[in-house]
mmCIF file of C-alpha atoms in Angstrom:
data_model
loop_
_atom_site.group_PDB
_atom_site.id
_atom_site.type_symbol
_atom_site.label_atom_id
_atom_site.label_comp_id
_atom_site.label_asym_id
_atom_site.label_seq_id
_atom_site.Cartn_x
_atom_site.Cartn_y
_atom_site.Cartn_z
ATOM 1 C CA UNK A 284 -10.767 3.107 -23.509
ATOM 2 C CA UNK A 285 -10.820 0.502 -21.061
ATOM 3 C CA UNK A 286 -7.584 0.822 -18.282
ATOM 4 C CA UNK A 287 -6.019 -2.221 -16.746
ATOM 5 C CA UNK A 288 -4.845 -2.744 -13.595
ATOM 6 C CA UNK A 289 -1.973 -4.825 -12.704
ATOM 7 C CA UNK A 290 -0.024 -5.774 -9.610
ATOM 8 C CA UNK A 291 3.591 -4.848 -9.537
ATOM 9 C CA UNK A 292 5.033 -5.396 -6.685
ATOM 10 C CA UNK A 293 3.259 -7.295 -3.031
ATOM 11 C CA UNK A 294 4.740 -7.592 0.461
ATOM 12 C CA UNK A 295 3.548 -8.209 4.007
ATOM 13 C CA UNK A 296 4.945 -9.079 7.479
ATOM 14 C CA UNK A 297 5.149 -12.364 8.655
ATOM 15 C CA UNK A 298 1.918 -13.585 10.709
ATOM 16 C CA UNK A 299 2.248 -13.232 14.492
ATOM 17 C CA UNK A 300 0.004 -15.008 16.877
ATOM 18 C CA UNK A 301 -2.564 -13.332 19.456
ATOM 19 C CA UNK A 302 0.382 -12.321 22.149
ATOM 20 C CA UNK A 303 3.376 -12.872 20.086
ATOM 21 C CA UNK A 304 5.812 -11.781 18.325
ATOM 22 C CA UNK A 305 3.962 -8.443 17.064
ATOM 23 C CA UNK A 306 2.161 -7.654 20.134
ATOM 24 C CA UNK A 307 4.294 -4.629 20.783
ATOM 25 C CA UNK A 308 4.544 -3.021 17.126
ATOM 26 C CA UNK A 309 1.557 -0.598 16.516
ATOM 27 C CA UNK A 310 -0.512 -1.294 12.718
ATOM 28 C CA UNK A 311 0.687 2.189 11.885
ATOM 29 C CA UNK A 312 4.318 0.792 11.702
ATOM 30 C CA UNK A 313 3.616 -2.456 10.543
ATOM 31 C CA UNK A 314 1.398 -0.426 7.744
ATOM 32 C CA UNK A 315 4.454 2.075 6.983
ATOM 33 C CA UNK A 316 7.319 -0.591 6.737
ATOM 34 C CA UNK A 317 4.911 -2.533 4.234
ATOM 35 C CA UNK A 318 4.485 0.186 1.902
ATOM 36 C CA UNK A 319 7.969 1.574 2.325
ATOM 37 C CA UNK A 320 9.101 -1.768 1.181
ATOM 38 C CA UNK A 321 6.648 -2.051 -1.548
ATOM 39 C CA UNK A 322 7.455 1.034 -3.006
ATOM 40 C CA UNK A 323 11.428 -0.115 -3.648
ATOM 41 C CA UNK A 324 10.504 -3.401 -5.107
ATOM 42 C CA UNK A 325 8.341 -1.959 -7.155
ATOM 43 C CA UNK A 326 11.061 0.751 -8.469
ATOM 44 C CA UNK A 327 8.458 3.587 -7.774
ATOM 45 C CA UNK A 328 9.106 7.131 -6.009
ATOM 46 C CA UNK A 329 6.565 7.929 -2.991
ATOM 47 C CA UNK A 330 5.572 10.930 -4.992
ATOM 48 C CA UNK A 331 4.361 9.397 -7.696
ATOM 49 C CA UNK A 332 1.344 7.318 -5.991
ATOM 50 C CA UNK A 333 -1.830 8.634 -6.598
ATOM 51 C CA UNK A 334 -3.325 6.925 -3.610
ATOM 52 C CA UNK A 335 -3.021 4.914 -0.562
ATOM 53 C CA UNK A 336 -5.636 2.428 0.506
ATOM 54 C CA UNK A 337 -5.845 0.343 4.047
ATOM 55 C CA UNK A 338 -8.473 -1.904 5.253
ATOM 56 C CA UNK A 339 -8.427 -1.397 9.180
ATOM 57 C CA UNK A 340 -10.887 -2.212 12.156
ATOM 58 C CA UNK A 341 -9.657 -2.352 15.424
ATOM 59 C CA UNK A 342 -7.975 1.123 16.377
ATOM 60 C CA UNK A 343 -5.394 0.469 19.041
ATOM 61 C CA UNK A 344 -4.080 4.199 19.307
ATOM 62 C CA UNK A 345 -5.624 7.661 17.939
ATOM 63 C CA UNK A 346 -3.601 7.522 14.930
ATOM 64 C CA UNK A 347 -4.931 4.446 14.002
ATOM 65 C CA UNK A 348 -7.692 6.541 12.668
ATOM 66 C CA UNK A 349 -5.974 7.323 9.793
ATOM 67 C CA UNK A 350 -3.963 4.602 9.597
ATOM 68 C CA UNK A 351 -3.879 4.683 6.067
ATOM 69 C CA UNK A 352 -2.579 8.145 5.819
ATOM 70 C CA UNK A 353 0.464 7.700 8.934
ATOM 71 C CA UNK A 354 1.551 4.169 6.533
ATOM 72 C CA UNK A 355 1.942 6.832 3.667
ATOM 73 C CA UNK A 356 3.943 9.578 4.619
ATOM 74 C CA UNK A 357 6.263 7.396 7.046
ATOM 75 C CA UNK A 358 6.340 4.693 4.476
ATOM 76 C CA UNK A 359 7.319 7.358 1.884
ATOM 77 C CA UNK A 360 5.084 8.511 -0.231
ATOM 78 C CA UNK A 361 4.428 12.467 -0.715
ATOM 79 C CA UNK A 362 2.813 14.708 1.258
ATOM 80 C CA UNK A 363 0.094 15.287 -1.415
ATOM 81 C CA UNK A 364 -0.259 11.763 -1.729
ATOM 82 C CA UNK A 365 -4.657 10.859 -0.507
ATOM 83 C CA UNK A 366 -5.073 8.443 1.831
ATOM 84 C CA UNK A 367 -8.679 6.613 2.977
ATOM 85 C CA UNK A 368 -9.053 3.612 5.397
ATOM 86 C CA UNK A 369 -11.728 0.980 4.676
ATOM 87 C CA UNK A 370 -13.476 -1.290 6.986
ATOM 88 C CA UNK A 371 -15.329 -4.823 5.777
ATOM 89 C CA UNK A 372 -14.176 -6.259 8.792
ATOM 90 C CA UNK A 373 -12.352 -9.515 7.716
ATOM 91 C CA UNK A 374 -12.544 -8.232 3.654
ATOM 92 C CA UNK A 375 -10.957 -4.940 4.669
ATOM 93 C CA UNK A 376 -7.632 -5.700 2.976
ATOM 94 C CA UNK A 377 -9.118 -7.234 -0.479
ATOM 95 C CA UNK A 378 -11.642 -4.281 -0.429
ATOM 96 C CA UNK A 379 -8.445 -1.411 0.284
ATOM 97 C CA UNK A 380 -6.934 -3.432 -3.399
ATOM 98 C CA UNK A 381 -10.232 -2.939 -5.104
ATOM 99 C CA UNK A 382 -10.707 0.159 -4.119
ATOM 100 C CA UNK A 383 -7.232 1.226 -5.435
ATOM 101 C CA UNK A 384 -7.401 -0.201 -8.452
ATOM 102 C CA UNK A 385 -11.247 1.398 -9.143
ATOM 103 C CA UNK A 386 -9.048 4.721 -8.862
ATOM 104 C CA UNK A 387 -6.525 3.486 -11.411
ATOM 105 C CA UNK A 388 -9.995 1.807 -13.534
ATOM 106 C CA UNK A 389 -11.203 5.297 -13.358
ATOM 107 C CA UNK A 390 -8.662 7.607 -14.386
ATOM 108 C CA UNK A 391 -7.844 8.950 -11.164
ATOM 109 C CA UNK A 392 -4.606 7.770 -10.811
ATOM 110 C CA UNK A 393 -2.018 5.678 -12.605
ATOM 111 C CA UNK A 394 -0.080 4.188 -9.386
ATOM 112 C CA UNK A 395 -2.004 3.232 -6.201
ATOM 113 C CA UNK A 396 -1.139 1.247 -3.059
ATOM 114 C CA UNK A 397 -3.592 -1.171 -1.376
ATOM 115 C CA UNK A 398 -3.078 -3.024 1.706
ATOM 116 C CA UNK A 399 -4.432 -3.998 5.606
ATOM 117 C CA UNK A 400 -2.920 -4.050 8.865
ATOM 118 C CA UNK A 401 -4.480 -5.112 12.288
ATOM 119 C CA UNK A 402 -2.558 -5.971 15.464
ATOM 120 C CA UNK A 403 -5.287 -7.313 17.305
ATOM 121 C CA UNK A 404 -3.052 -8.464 20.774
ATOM 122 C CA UNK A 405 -3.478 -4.503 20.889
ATOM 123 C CA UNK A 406 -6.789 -4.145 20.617
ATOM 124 C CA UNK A 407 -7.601 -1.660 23.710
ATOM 125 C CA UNK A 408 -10.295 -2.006 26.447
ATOM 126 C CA UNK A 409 -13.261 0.763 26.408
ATOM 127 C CA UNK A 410 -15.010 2.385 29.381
ATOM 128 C CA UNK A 411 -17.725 3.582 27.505
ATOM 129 C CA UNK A 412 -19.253 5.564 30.468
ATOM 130 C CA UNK A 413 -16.359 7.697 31.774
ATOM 131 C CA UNK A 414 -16.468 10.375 29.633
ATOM 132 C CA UNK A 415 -19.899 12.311 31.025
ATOM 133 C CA UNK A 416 -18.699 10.281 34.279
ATOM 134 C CA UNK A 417 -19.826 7.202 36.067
ATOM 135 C CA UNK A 418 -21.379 9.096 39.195
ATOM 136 C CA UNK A 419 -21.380 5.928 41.114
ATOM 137 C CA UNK A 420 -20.678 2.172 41.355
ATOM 138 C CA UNK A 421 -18.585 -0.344 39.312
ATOM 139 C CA UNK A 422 -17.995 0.875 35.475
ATOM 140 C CA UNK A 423 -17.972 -1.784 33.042
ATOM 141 C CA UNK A 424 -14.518 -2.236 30.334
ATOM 142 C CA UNK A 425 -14.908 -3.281 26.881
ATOM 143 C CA UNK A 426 -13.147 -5.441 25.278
ATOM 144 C CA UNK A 427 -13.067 -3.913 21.139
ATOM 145 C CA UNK A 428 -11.347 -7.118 20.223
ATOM 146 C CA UNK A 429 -14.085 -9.506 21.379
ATOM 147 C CA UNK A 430 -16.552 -6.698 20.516
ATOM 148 C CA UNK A 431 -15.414 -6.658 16.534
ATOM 149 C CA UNK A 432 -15.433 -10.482 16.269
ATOM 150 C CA UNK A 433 -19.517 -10.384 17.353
ATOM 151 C CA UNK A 434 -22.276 -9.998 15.140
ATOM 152 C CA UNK A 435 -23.944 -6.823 15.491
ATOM 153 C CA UNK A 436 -27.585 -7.853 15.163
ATOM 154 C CA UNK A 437 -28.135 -11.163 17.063
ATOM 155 C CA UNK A 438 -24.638 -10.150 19.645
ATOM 156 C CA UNK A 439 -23.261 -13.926 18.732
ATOM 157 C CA UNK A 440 -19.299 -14.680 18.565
ATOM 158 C CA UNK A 441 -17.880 -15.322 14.554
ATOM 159 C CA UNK A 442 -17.354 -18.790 16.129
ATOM 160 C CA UNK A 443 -21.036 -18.983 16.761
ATOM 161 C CA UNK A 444 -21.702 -18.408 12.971
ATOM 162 C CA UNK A 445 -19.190 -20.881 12.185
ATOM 163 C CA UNK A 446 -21.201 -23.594 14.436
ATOM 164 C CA UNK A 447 -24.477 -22.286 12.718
ATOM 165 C CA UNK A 448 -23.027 -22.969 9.232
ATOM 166 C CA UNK A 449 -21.558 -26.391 10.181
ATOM 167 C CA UNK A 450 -25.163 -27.183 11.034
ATOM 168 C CA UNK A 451 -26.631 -25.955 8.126
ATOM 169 C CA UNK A 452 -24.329 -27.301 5.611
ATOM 170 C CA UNK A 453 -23.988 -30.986 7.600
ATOM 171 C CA UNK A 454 -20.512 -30.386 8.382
ATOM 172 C CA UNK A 455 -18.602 -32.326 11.096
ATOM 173 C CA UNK A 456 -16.174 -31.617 13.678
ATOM 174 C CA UNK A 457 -13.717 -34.203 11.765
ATOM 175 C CA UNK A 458 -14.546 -32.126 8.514
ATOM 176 C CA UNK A 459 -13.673 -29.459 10.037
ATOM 177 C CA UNK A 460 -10.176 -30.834 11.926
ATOM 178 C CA UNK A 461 -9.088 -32.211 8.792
ATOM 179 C CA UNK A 462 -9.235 -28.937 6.765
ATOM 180 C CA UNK A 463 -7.908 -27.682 9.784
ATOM 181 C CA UNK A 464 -4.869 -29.819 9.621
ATOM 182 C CA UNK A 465 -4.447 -30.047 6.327
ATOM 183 C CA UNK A 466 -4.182 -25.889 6.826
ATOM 184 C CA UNK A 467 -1.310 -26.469 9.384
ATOM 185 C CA UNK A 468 0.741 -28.888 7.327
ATOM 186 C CA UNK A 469 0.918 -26.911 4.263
ATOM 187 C CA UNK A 470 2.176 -23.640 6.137
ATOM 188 C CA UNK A 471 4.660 -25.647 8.124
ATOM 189 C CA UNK A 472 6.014 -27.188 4.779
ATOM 190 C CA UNK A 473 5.902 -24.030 2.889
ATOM 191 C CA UNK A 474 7.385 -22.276 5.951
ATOM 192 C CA UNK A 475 10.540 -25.448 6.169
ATOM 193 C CA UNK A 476 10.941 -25.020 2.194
ATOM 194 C CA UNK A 477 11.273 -21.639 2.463
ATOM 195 C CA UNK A 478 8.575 -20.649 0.041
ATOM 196 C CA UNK A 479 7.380 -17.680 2.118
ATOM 197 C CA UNK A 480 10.739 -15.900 2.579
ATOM 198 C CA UNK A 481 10.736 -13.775 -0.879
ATOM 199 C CA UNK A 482 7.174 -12.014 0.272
ATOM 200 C CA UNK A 483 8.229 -11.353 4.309
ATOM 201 C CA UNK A 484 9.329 -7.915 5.015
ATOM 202 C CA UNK A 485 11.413 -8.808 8.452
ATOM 203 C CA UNK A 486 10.236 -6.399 11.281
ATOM 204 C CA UNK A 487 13.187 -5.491 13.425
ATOM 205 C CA UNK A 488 12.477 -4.198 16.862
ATOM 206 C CA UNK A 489 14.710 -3.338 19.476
ATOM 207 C CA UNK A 490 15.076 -5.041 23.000
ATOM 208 C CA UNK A 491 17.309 -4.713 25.881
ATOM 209 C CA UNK A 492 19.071 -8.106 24.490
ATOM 210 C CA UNK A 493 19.585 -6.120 21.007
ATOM 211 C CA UNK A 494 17.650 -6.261 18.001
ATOM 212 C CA UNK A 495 15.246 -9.076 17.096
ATOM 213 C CA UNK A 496 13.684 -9.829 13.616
ATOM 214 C CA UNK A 497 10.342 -11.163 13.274
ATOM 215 C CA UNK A 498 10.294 -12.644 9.807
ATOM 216 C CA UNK A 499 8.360 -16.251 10.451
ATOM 217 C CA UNK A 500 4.892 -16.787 10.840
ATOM 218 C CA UNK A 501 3.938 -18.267 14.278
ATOM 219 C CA UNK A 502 0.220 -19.121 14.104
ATOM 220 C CA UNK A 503 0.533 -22.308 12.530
ATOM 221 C CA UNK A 504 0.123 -25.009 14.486
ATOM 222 C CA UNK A 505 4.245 -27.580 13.882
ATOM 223 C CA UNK A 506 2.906 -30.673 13.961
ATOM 224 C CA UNK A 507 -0.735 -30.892 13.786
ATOM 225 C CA UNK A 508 -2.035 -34.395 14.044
ATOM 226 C CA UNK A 509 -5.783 -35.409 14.095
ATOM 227 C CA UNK A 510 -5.244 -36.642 17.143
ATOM 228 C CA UNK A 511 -3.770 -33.180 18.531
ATOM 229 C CA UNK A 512 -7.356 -31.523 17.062
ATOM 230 C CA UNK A 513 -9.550 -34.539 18.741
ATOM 231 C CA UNK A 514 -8.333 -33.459 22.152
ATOM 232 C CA UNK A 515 -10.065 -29.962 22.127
ATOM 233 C CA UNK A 516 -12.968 -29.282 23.190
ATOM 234 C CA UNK A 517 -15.855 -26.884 21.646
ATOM 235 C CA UNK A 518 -15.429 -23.345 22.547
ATOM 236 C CA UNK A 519 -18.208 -21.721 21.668
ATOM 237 C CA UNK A 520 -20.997 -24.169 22.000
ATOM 238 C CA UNK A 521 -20.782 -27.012 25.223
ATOM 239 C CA UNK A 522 -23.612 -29.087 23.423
ATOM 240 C CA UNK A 523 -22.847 -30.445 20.073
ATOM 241 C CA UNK A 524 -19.981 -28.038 19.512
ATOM 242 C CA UNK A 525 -18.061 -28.711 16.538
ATOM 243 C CA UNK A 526 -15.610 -25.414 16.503
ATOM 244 C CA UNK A 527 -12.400 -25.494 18.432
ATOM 245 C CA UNK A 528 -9.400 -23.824 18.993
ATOM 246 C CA UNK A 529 -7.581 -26.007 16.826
ATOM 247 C CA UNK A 530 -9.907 -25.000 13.862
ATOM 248 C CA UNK A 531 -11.375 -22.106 14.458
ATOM 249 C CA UNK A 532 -9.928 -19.316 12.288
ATOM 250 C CA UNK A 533 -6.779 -17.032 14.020
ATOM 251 C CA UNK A 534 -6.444 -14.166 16.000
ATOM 252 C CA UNK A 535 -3.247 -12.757 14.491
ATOM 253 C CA UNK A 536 -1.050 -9.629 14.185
ATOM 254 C CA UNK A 537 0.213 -9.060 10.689
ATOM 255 C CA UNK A 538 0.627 -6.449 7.390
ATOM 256 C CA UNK A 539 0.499 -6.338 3.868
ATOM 257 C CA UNK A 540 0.498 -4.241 0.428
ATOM 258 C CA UNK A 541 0.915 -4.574 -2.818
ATOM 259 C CA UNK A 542 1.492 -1.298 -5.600
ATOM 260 C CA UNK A 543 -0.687 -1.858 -8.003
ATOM 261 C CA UNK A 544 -0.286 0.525 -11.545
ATOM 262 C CA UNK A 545 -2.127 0.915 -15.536
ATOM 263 C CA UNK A 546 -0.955 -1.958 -17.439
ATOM 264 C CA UNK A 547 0.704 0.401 -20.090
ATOM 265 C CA UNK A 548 2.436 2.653 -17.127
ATOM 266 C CA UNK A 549 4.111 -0.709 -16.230
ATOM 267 C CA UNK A 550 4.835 -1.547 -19.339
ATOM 268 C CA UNK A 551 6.716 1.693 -20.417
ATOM 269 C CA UNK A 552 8.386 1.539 -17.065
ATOM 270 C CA UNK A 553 9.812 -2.006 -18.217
ATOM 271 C CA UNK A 554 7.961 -3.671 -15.126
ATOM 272 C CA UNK A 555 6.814 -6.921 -15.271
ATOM 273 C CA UNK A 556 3.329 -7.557 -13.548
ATOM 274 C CA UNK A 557 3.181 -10.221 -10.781
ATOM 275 C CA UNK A 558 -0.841 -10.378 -11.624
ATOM 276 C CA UNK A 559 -3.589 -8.821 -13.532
ATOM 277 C CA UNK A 560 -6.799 -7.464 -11.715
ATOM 278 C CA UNK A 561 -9.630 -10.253 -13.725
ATOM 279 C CA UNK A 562 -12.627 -9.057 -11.735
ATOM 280 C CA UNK A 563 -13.873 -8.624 -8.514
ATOM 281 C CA UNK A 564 -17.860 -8.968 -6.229
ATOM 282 C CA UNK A 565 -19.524 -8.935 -3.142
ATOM 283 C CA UNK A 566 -22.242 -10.488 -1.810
ATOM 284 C CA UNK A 567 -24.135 -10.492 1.359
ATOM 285 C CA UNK A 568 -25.850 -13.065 3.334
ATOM 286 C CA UNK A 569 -27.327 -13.702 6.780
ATOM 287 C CA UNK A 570 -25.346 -12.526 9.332
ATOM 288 C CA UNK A 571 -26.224 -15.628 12.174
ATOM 289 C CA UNK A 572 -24.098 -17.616 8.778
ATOM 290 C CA UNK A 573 -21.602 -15.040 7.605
ATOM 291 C CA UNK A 574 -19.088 -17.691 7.216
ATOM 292 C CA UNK A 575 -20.667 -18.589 3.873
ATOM 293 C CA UNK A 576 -20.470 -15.248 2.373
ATOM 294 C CA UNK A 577 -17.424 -16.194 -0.140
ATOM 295 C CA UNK A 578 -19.580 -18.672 -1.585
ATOM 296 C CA UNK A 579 -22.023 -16.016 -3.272
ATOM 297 C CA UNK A 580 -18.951 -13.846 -3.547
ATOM 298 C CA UNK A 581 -16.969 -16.290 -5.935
ATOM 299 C CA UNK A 582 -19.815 -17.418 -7.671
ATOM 300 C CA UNK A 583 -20.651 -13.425 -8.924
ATOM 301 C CA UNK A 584 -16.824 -12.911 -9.512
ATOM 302 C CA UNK A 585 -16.630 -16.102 -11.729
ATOM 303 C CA UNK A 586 -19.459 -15.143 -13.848
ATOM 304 C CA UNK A 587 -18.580 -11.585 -14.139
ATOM 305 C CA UNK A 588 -15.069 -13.135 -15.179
ATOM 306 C CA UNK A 589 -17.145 -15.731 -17.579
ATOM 307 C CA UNK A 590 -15.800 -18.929 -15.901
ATOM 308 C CA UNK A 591 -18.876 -20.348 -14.830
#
């Protein structure tokens, strides 16, 4: 008997910028308000989750290690309530959904929780030689911010990749600033119309002025012109660069999670589903062009879905 899975209820932070207004709130407590707040729109009891999934990459503090477990007990759920973190790097979040919702597929568990949270403006530095100590000289810090946004294999920046599948793919620096602020208008629009409000949990944190919410993203560039765009110049290569920081993709602060449950444990609980899990793939690919990796992706997940 086959078991669907459905989404019930979703929420996430707004989206702050690299040094904004999130820089200060660890991912543990942007993870725990998220699934606190999920859990009441979706009318559920914290004891009642079977598990809790977060995609996570860059630890900023030692509980960050189990991130996933510290957003489940301080978000609410029970003490005997499993937790696991994932890390796909950029996929972590969409892979901490699937992986809840292959425990609900599976029989493990009727309710699950899947979600990601990263603050990377708190990304910490690394002195990789101090522990067995440095003996002598100058001792190198590491930045584990920079260091997750490089390839592994060929050491090369994300935005490097980027340039190299630009090249391959004949794509331009005004493709690229158009989708870019195309991108920028839409979120400003949506962001004027209100659109986003429902799904933003506010994040309230307390200052010597008294308390300020955070409950608008900030990344988005009000405004964005062409023009604005054609001012930059290439960041990560000086010759022929095409990738800016105008269209480069963010460095941003943020959290989310949805409750997902079995389509007849909603039903009987009178819920109405938001969405329906269709089907879901990977795919690797080069890593010097990991940008194109959702290309593969959605081509698997549409035939495995039979909408090719």
């Amino acid at each position: 008997m086959s078991r669907e899975v459905v989404v019930v209820s979703a929420v996430r932070t707004a989206i702050g910028t690299f040094g904004g207004g999130l820089k200060d709130v660890p991912p543990c407590t942007l993870a725990a308000s998220v699934v606190r707040e999920s859990l009441a729109r979706a009318q559920v009891e914290g004891d009642q989750v079977g598990h809790v999934v977060f995609g996570h990459v860059v630890n900023t503090e030692p509980r960050d290690m189990y991130l996933s477990r510290v957003a489940a007990l301080d978000g609410g759920c029970g003490q005997g309530t499993p937790a696991f973190n994932v890390n796909r790097l950029c996929g972590s979040g969409l892979q901490a959904i699937v992986s809840a919702a292959q425990a609900i597929a599976l029989g493990d568990t009727d309710i699950a929780i899947g979600g990601g949270a990263e603050n990377m403006s708190r990304a910490p530095y690394a002195s990789l030689a101090s522990r067995w100590g440095i003996r002598m000289g100058d001792a190198k810090m590491v930045d584990m911010m920079v260091g997750a946004l490089h390839d592994p294999f060929h050491n090369i920046h994300m935005g490097v990749t980027a340039e190299n599948v630009a090249a391959k793919m004949g794509i331009s620096r005004e493709d690229q600033d158009a989708l870019a602020v195309e991108s920028h208008n839409r979120a400003e629009r949506a962001t004027q119309a209100g659109y986003f409000k429902e799904q933003i949990l506010p994040i309230v944190q307390k200052t010597r002025k008294g308390d300020v919410s955070f409950d608008a993203d900030e990344h988005f560039r009000a405004g964005c012109t062409m023009a604005d765009l054609a001012k930059l110049k290439p960041v990560f290569l000086k010759e022929n660069g095409t990738v800016t920081a105008g269209n480069a993709s963010g460095i941003n602060d943020a959290a989310a999670a949805v409750v997902l449950m079995e389509r007849a444990v909603a039903d009987k609980r009178g819920l109405k589903p938001m969405a329906r899990l269709v089907a879901y793939a990977h795919a690797g690919v080069d890593p010097k062009y990991m940008g194109i990796g959702p290309v593969p992706a959605t081509q698997k997940v549409l035939e495995k879905a039979g909408l090719t």
